CSV table of C-alpha atoms and ligand atoms in Angstrom, one decimal:
chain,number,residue,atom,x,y,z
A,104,UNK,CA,83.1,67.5,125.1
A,105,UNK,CA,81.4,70.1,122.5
A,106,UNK,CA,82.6,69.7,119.3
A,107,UNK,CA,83.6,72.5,117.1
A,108,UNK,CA,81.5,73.4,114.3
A,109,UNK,CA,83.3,72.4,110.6
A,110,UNK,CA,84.7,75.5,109.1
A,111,UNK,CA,82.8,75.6,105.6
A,112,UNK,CA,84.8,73.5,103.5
A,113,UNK,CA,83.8,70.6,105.7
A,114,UNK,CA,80.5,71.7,105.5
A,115,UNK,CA,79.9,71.8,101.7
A,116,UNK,CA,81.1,68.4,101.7
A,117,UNK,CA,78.8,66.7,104.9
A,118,UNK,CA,76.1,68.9,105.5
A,119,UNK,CA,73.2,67.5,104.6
A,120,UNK,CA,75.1,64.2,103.9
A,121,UNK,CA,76.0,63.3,107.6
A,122,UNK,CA,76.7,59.3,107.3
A,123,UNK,CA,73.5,57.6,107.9
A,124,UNK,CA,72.0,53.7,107.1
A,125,UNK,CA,68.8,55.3,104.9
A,126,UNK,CA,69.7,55.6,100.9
A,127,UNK,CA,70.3,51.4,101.1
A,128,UNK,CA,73.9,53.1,102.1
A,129,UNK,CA,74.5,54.6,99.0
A,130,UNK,CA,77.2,56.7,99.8
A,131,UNK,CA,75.8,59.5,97.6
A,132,UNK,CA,72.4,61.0,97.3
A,133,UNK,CA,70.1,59.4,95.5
A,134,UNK,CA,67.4,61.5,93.2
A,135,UNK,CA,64.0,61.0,94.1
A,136,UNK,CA,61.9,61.2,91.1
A,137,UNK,CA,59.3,59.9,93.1
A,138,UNK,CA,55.9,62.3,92.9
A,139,UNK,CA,54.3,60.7,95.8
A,140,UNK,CA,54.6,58.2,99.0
A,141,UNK,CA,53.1,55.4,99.9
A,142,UNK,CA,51.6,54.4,103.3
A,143,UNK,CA,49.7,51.5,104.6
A,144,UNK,CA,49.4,52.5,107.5
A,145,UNK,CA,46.6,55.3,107.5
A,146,UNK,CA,47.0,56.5,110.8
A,147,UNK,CA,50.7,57.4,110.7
A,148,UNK,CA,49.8,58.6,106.8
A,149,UNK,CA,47.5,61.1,108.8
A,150,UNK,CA,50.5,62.1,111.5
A,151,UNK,CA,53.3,62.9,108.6
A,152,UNK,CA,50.7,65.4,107.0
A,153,UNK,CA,49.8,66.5,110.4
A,154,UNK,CA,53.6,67.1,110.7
A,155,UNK,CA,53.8,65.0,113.8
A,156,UNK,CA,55.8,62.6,111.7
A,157,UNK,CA,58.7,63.0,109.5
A,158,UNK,CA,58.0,61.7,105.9
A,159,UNK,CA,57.1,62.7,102.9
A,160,UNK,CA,53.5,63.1,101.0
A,161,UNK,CA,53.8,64.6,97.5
A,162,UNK,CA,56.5,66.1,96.3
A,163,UNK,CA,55.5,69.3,95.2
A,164,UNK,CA,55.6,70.0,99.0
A,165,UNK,CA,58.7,68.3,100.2
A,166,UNK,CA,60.6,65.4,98.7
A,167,UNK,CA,64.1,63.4,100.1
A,168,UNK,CA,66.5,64.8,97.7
A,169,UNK,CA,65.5,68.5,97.6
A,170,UNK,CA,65.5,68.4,101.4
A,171,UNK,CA,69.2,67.4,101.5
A,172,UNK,CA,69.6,70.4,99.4
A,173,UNK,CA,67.8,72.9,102.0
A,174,UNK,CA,69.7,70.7,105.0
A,175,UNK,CA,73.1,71.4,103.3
A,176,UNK,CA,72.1,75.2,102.9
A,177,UNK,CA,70.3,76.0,106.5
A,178,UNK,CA,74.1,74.7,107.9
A,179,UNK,CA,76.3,76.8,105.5
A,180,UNK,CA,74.2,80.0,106.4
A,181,UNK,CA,73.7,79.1,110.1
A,182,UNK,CA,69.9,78.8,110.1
A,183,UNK,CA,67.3,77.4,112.1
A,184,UNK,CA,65.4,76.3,109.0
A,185,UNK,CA,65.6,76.4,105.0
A,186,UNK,CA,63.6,75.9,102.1
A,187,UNK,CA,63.7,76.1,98.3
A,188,UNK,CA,62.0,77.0,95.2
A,189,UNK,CA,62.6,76.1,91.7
A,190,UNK,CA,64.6,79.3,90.4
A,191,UNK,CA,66.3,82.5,92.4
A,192,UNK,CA,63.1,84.8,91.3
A,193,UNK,CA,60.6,82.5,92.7
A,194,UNK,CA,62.5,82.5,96.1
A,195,UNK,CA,62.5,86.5,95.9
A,196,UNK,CA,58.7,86.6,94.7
A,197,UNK,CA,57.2,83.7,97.0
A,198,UNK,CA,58.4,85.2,99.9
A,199,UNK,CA,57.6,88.6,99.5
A,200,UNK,CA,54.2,87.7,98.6
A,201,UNK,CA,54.2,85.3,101.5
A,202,UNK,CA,55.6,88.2,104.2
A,203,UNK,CA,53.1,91.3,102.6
A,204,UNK,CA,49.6,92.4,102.5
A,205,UNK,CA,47.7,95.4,100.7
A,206,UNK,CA,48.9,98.7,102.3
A,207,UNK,CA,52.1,97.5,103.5
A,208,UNK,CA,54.9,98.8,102.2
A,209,UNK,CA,58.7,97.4,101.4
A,210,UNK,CA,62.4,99.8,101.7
A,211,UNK,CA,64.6,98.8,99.3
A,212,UNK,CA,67.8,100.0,97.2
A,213,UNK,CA,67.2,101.1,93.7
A,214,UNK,CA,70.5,98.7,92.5
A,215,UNK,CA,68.7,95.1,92.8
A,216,UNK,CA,68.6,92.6,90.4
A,217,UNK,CA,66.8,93.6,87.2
A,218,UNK,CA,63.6,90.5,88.2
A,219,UNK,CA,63.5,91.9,91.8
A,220,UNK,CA,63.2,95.5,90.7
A,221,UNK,CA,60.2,94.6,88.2
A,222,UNK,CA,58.3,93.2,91.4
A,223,UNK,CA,58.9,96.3,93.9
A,224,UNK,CA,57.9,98.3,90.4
A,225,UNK,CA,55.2,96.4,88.7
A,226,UNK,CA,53.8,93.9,90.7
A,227,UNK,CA,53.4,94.9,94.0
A,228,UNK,CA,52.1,98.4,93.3
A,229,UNK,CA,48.8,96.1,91.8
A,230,UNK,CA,48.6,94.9,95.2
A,231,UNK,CA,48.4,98.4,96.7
A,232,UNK,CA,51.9,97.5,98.2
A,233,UNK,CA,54.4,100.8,98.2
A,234,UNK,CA,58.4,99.7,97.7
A,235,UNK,CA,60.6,102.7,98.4
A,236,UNK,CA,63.6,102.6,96.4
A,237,UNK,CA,66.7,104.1,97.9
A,238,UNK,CA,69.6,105.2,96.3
A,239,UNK,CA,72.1,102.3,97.0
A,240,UNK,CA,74.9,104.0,98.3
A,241,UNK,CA,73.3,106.4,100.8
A,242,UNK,CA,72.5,104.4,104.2
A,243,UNK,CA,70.8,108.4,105.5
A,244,UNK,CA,68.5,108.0,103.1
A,245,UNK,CA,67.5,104.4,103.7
A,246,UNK,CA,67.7,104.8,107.3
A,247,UNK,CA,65.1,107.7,106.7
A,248,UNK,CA,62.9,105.7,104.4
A,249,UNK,CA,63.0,102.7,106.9
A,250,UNK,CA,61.6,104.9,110.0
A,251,UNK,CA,58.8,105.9,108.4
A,252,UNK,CA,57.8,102.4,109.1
A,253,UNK,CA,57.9,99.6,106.4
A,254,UNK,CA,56.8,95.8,106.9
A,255,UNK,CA,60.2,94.7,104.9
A,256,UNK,CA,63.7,95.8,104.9
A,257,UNK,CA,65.0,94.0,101.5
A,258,UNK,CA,68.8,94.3,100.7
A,259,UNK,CA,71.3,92.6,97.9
A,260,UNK,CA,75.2,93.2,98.2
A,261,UNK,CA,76.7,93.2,96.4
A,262,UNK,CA,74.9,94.7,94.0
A,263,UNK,CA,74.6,93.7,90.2
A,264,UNK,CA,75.8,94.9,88.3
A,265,UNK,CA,78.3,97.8,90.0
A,266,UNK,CA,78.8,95.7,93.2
A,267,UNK,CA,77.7,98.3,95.6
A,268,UNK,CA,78.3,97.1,99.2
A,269,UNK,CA,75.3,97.6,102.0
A,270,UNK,CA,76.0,97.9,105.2
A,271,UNK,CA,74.1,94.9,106.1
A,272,UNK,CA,74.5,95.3,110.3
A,273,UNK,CA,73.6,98.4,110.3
A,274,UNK,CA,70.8,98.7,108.0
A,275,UNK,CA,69.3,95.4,109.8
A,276,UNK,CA,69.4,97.6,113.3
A,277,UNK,CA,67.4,100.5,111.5
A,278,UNK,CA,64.8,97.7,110.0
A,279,UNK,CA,64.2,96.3,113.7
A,280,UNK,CA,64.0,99.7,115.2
A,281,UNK,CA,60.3,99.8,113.3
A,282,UNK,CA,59.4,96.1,113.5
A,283,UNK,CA,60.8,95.0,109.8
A,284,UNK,CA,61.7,91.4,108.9
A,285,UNK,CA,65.2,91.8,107.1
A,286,UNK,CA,65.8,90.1,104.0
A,287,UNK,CA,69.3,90.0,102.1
A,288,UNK,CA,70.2,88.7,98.4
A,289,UNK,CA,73.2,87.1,99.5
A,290,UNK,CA,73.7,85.9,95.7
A,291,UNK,CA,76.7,87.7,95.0
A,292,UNK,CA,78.5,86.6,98.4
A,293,UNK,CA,77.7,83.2,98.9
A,294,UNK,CA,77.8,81.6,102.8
A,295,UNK,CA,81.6,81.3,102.2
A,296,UNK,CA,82.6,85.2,102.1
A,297,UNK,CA,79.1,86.5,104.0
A,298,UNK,CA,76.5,85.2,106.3
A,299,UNK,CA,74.1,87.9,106.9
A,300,UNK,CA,72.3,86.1,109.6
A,301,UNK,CA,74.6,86.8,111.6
A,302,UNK,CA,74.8,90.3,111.0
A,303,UNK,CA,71.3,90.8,112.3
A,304,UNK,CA,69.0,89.7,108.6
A,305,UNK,CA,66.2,87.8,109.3
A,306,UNK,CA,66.1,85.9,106.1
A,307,UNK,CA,68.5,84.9,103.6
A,308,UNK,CA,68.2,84.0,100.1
A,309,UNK,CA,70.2,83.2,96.9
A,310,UNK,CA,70.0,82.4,93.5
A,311,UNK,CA,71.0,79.1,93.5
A,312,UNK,CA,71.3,79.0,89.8
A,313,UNK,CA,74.9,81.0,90.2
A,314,UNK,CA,77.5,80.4,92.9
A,315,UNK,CA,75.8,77.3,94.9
A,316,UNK,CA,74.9,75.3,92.1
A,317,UNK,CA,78.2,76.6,90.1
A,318,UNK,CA,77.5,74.6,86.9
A,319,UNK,CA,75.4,76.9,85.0
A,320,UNK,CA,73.5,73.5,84.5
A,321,UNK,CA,70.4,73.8,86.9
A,322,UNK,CA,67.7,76.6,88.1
A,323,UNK,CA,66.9,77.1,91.6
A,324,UNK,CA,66.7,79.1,94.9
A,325,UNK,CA,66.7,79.0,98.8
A,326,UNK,CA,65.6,80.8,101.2
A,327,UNK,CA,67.2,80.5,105.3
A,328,UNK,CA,66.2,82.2,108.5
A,329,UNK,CA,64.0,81.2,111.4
A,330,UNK,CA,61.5,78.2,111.4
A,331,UNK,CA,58.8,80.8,111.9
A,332,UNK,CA,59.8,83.1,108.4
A,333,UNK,CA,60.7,80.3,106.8
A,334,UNK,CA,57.7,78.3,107.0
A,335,UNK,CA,55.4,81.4,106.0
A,336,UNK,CA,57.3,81.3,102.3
A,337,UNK,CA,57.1,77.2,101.9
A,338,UNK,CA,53.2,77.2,103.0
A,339,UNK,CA,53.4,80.0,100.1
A,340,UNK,CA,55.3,78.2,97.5
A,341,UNK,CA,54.0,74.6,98.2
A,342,UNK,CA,50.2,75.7,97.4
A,343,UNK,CA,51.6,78.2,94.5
A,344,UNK,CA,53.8,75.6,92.8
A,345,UNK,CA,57.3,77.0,92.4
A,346,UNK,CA,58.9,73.9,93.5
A,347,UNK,CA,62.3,72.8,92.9
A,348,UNK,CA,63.0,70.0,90.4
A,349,UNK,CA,64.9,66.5,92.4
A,350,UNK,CA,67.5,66.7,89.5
A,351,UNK,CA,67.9,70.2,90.0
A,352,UNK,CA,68.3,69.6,93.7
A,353,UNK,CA,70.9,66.4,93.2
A,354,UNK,CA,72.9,68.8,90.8
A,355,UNK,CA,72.8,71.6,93.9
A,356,UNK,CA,74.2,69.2,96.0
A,357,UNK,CA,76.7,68.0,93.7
A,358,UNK,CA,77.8,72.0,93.0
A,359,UNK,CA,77.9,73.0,96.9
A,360,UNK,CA,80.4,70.2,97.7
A,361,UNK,CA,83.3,72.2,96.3
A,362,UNK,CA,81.5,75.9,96.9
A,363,UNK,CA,84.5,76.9,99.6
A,364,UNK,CA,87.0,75.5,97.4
A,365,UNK,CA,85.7,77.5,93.8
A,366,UNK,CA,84.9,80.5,96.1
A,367,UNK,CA,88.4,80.7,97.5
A,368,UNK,CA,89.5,80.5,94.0
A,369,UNK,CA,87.4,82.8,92.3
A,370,UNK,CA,88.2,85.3,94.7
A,371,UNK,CA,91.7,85.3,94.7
A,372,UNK,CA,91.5,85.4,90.7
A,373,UNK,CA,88.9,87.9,90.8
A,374,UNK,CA,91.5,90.3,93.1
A,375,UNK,CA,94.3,89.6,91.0
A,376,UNK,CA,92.2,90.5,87.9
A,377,UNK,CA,90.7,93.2,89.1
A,378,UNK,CA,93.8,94.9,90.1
A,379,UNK,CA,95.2,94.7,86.3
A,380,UNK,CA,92.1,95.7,84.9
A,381,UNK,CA,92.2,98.9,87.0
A,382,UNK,CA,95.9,99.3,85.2
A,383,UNK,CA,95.1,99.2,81.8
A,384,UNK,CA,95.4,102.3,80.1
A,385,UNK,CA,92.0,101.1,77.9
A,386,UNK,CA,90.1,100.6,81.0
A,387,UNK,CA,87.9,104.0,82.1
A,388,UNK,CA,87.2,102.6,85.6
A,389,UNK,CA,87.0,98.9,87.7
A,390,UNK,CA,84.2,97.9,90.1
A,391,UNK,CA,85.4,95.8,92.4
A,392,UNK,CA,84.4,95.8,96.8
A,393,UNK,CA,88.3,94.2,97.2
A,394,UNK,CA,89.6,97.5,95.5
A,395,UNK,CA,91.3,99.9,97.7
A,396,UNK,CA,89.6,103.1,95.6
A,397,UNK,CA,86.0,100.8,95.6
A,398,UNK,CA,83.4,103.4,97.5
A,399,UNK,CA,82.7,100.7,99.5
A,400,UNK,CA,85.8,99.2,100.4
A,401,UNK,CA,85.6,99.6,104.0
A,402,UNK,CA,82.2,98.2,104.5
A,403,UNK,CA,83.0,95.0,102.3
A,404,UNK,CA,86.0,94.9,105.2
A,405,UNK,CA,83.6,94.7,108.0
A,406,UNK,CA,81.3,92.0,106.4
A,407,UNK,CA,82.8,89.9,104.0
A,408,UNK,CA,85.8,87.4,104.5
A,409,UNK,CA,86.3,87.4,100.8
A,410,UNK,CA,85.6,89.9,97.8
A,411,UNK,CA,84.0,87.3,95.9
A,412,UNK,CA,83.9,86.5,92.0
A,413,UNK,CA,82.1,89.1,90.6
A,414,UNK,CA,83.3,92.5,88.7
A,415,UNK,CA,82.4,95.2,86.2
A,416,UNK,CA,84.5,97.2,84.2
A,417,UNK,CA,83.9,100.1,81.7
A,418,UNK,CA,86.3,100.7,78.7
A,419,UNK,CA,87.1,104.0,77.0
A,420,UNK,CA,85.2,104.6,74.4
A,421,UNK,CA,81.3,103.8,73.9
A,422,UNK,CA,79.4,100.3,72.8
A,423,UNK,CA,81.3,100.4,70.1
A,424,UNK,CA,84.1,99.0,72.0
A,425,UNK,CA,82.4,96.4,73.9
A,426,UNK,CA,80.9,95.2,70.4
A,427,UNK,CA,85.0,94.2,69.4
A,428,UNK,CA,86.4,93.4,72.9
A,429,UNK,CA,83.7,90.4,74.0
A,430,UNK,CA,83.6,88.8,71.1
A,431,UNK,CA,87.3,88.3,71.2
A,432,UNK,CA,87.4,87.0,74.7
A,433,UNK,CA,88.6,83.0,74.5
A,434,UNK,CA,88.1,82.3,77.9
A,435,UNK,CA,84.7,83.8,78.4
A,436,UNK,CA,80.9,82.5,77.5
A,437,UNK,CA,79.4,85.8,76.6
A,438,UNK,CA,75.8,85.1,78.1
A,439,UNK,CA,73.5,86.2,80.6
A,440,UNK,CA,74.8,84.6,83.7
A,441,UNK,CA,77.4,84.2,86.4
A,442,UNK,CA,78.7,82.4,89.1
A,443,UNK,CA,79.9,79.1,87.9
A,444,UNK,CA,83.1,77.5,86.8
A,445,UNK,CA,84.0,79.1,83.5
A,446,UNK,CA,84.5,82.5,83.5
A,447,UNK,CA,81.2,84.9,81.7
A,448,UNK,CA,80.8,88.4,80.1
A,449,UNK,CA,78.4,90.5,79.4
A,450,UNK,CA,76.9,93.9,79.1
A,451,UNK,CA,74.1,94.3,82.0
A,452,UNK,CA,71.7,95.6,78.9
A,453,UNK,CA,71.7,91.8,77.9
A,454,UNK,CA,71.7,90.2,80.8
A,455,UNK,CA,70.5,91.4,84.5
A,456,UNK,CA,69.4,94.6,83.6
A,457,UNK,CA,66.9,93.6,80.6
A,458,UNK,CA,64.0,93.8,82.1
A,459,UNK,CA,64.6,97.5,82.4
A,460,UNK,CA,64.8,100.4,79.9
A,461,UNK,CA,67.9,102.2,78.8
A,462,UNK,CA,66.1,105.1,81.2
A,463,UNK,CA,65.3,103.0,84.1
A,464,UNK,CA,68.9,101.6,83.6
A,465,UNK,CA,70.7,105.3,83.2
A,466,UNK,CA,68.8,106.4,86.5
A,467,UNK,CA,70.6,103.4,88.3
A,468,UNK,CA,74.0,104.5,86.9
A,469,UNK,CA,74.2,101.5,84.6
A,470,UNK,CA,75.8,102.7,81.7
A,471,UNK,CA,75.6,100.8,78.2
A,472,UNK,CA,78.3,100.4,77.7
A,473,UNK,CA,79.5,98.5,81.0
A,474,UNK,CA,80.6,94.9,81.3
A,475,UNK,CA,79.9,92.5,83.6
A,476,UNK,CA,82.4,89.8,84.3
A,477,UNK,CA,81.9,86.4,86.3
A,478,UNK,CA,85.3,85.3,87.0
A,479,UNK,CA,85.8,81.6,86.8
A,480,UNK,CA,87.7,78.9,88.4
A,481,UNK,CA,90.5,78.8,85.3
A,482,UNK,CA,94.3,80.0,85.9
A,483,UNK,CA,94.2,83.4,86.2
A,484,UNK,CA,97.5,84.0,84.4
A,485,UNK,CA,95.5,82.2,80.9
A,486,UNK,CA,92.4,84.7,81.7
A,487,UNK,CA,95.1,88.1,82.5
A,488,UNK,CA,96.4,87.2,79.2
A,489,UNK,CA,93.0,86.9,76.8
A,490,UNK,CA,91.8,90.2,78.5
A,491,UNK,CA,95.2,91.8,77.7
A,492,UNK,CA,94.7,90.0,73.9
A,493,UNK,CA,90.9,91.1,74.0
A,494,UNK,CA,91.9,95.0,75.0
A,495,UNK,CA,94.7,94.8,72.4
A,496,UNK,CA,92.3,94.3,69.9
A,497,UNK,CA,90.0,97.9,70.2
B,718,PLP,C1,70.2,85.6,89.0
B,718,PLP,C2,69.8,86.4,90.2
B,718,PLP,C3,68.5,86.3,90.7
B,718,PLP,C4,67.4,85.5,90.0
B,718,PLP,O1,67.7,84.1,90.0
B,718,PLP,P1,67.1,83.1,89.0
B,718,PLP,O2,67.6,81.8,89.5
B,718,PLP,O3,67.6,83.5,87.6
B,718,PLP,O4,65.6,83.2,89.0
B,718,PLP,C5,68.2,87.0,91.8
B,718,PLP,N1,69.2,87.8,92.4
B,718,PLP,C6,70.4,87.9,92.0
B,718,PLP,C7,71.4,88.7,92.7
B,718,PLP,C8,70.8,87.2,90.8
B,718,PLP,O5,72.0,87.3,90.3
């Protein structure tokens, strides 16, 4: 008898966690603080570094409780292998520097996140390695950039903070056409409402910090694909040190256990909130892929089985009105993040986009005055009525 994989609910819950005698049966997973382990036995000691073995060394390399983490992660994106790093941007950064060399040369879309877009501009330009922005929304022009040849494909959808949606399939096809290992931000998304493994990437990776640990209490990132991609970024990042904390892991684990179950809910309240925003007479315009008038509607169709959590909005009127309307928001951190319970706000010139100028950020069509909005895991009809209060008050 073959038995069925667990849809993903089961799988936040056991992945990773499968019952098993180890832990002294602990039914939960234990933190290893541990730096380093012990062995006796020299021989075997030599095996486990040689990999022969399974064990751990040191545990800036691999440790039990961040591997749970990765375990729980390589099953809710389908992957051969996993690994992790100790915050989203060392993810992105480790394994671009572990995939390119001088002279290569990267495609990309000019909408990723602000950290992201400071490596293809700053820092791997010192390395003599070219990244080819694209606009976002036209896949010609990426398709064209892409067969001129390019050593990495690297996508995000949806994108922060406008949540533009990339065709992910078919971008992926034009990436292998010249030989390119696909990588895809799948931050925004999460494994519940997009696995782009299976739409042809070759790795995928996340900010860990937002949706998977959900807690806004704990930095991290992951990386999934094949055992051969995979390995190339940890042989990077355990040399180069961007190791993920144990505690940082344990709270991962913790947060992924009900990932389905706040992803589900965020997403419905995100619809329903998005659909009233796009009402109101004192909102200009609503950026949301589950919106019938979103310019990318029909490609967040094909690809994702949810809309997921995150939104932007622009009111009438300029900063001015964003300076009255967040700080009267009662069910709303205004702060630079998103992704976990409690709902956040916050204009992208604060919080993704700072790394950027007002220029940079004008040429990406991110306007000042534009909010971002993390929608949270509270009842949507309390959050429907503080933005209605919040808008009242302009
Ligand atoms: C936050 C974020 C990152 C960076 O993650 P950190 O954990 O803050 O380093 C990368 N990509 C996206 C889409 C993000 O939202």
């Amino acid at each position: 008898m073959t038995e069925k994989k667990p849809n993903f609910g089961t799988l936040s819950v056991w992945a990773g966690e499968e019952k098993k005698d180890g832990w002294q049966r602990a039914t939960q997973v234990p933190v290893v603080h541990s730096v380093s382990f012990g062995y006796d036995d020299l021989d075997y000691w030599y095996d486990v570094a040689l990999g022969k073995e399974k064990g751990h060394i040191y545990s800036r390399n691999t440790n039990p409780t961040v591997e749970v983490f990765e375990e729980k992660m390589r099953q809710l994106e389908g992957a051969e292998a996993a690994t992790s790093f100790a915050t989203g941007m060392a993810a992105i950064s480790n394994t671009l520097y572990a995939l390119l060399k001088p002279g290569d040369r990267v495609v990309s879309i000019k909408d990723t996140y602000g950290g992201t877009n400071e490596i293809f501009t700053h820092f791997l330009p010192r390395l003599n390695i070219e990244a080819a922005l694209c606009p976002t929304s036209d896949h010609a022009a990426i398709e064209t950039e892409i067969a001129k040849g390019c050593t990495v494909l690297y996508l995000e959808t949806p994108t922060n903070p406008t949540l533009k949606v990339v065709d992910i399939a078919r971008l992926a096809r034009a990436g292998h056409a010249v030989g390119a290992t696909v990588i895809v931000d799948n931050t925004f998304s999460t494994p519940i409402n997009t696995n782009p493994l299976t739409l042809g990437a070759d790795l995928v990776l996340h900010s860990a910090t937002k949706y998977l640990g959900g807690h806004a209490d704990a930095l991290g990132g992951i990386i999934c694909g094949s055992q051969e991609l995979v390995h190339k970024a940890f042989a990077y990042r355990e040399i180069n040190g961007a190791t993920l904390d144990p505690m940082a892991a344990y709270l991962m684990i913790r947060g992924l256990k009900t990932l389905a179950l706040r992803i589900e809910r965020q997403n419905q309240n995100a619809m329903q909130i998005a659909r009233f925003l796009k009402g109101h007479p004192k909102v200009e315009d609503v950026f949301y892929p589950g919106l019938e008038t979103h310019m990318h509607h029909e490609i967040a169709k094909k690809q994702m089985r949810g809309f997921g959590g995150m939104m932007s909005f622009f009111l009438k009127g300029d900063f001015d009105a964003v300076r009255v309307f967040l700080p009267r928001l009662k069910y709303a951190h205004i702060a630079a993040n998103l992704g976990p319970v409690e709902t956040v706000a916050g204009p992208p010139r604060t919080t993704s986009h700072v790394e950027v100028t007002p220029e940079q950020r004008a040429a990406m069509g991110i306007p000042e005055s534009l909010i971002r909005y993390s929608v949270g895991i509270e009842d949507v009809e309390d959050l429907i009525a503080d933005l209605e209060q919040a808008l009242d008050g302009i």
